[in-house]
Coordinates of C-alpha atoms in Angstrom, one line a residue:
X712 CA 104.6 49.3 158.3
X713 CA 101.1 48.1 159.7
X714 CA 100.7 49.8 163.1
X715 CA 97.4 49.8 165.5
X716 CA 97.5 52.4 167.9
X717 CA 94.7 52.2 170.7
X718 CA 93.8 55.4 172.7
X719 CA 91.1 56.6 174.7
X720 CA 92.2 54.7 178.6
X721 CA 92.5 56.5 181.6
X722 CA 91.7 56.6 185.2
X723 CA 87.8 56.8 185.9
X724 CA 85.6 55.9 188.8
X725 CA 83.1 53.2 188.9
X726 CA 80.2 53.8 187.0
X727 CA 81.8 56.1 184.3
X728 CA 82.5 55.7 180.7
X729 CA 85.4 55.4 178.7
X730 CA 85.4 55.1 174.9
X731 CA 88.5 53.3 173.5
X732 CA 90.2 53.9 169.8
X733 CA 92.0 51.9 167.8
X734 CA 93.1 53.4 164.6
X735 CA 95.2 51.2 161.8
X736 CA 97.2 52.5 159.3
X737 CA 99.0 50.2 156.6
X738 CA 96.0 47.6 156.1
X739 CA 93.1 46.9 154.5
X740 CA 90.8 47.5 157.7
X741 CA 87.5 47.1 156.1
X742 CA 88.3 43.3 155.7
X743 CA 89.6 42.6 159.2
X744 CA 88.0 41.6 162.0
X745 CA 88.6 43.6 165.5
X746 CA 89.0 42.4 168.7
X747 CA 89.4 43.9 172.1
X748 CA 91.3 42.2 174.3
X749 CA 92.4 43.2 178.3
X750 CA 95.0 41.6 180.7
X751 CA 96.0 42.5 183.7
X752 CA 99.4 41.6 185.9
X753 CA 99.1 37.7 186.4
X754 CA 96.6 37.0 184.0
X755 CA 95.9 35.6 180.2
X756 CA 95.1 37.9 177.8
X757 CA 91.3 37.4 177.6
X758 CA 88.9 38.7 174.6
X759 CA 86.7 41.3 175.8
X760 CA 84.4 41.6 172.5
X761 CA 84.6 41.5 168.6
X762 CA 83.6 42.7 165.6
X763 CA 83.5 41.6 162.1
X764 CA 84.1 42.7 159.2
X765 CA 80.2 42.7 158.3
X766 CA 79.8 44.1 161.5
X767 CA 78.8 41.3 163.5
X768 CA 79.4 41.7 167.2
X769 CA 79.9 39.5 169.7
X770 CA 81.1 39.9 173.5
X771 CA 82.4 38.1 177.2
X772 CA 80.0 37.7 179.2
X773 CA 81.4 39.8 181.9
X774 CA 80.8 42.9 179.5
X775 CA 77.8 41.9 177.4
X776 CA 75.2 44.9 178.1
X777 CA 78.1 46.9 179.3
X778 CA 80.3 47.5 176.6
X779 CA 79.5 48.3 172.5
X780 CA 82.1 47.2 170.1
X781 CA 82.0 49.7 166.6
X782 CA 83.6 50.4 163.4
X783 CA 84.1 53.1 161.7
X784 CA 86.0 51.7 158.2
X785 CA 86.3 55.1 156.6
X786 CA 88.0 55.8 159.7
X787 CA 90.0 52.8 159.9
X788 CA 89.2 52.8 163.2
X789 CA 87.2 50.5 165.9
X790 CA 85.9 51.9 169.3
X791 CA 84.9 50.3 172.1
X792 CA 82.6 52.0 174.4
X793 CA 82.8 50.9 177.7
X794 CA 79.9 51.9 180.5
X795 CA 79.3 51.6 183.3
X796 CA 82.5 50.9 184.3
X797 CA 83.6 48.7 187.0
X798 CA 86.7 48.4 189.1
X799 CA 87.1 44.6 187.8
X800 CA 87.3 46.0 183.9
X801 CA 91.0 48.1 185.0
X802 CA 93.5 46.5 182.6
X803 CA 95.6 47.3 179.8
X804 CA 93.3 46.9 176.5
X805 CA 94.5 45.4 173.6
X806 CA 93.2 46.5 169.6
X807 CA 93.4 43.1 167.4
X808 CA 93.2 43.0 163.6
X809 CA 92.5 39.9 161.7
X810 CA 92.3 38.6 158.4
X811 CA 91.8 35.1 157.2
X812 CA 91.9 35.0 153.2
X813 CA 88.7 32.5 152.0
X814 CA 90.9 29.4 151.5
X815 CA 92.6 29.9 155.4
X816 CA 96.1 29.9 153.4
X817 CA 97.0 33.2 154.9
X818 CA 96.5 34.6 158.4
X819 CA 97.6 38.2 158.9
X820 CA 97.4 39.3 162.5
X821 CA 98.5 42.7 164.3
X822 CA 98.2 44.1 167.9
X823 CA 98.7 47.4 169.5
X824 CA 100.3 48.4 172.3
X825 CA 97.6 48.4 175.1
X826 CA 96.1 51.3 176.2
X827 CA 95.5 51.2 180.1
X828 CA 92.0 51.3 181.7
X829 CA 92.1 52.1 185.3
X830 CA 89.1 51.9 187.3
X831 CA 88.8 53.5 190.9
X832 CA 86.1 52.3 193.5

C-alpha cells in the first residue's frame, strides 16, 4: 500500500540543525507535490513549506530563510532541512504527497505519521 514514512526529528538545542526525510514507497513520487506540515498540542496543522513536482518551492513565513525544502525523485524521497532551529519550530512534522491529474478529476493524497521535532532553549 502507499506509505510515507518521515524520519530525521529529534531533540536539538536552539540554533542547530535537523534534516527531515520522507521516503514513499507505492507511488509515482516524481509527479507529486510535497508538503511539510507541523502541529503542535492545541493547534491546526499548518504548512511549513512545499515543493513541486518541477521543483518549485515555496515556504511560511515563519521559516522562509530558515528552512530548504528538496527532492531527491530517484530517491523517492523529500528532505527538509531545517536551520537554525528555534524553540517555536518543536512539533510533530508531517510528510504530504499530492497529486492532481490535469483535468482535477482525481486527487490522490497521503500523509505520514509525523516525526517529532523538539527544540530546547
Amino acid at each position: 500500500q502507499v506509505q510515507l514514512v518521515e524520519s530525521g526529528g529529534g531533540l536539538v538545542q536552539a540554533g542547530g540543525s535537523l534534516r527531515l526525510s520522507c521516503t514513499a514507497s507505492e507511488i509515482a513520487f516524481s509527479i507529486y507535490d510535497i508538503g511539510w506540515y507541523r502541529q503542535t498540542p492545541g493547534k491546526q496543522r499548518e504548512l511549513v513549506a512545499t515543493i513541486t513536482s518541477n521543483s518549485k518551492t515555496n515556504y511560511s513565513d515563519s521559516v522562509k530563510g530558515r528552512f530548504t525544502i528538496s527532492r531527491a525523485n530517484a530517491e523517492n524521497t523529500a528532505y527538509l532541512q531545517m536551520n537554525p532551529l528555534k524553540s517555536e519550530d518543536t512539533a510533530v512534522y508531517y510528510c504530504n504527497a499530492e497529486y492532481r491529474d490535469p483535468y482535477n478529476t482525481y486527487t490522490y493524497n497521503y500523509w505520514g505519521q509525523g516525526t517529532q521535532v523538539t527544540v530546547s532553549s
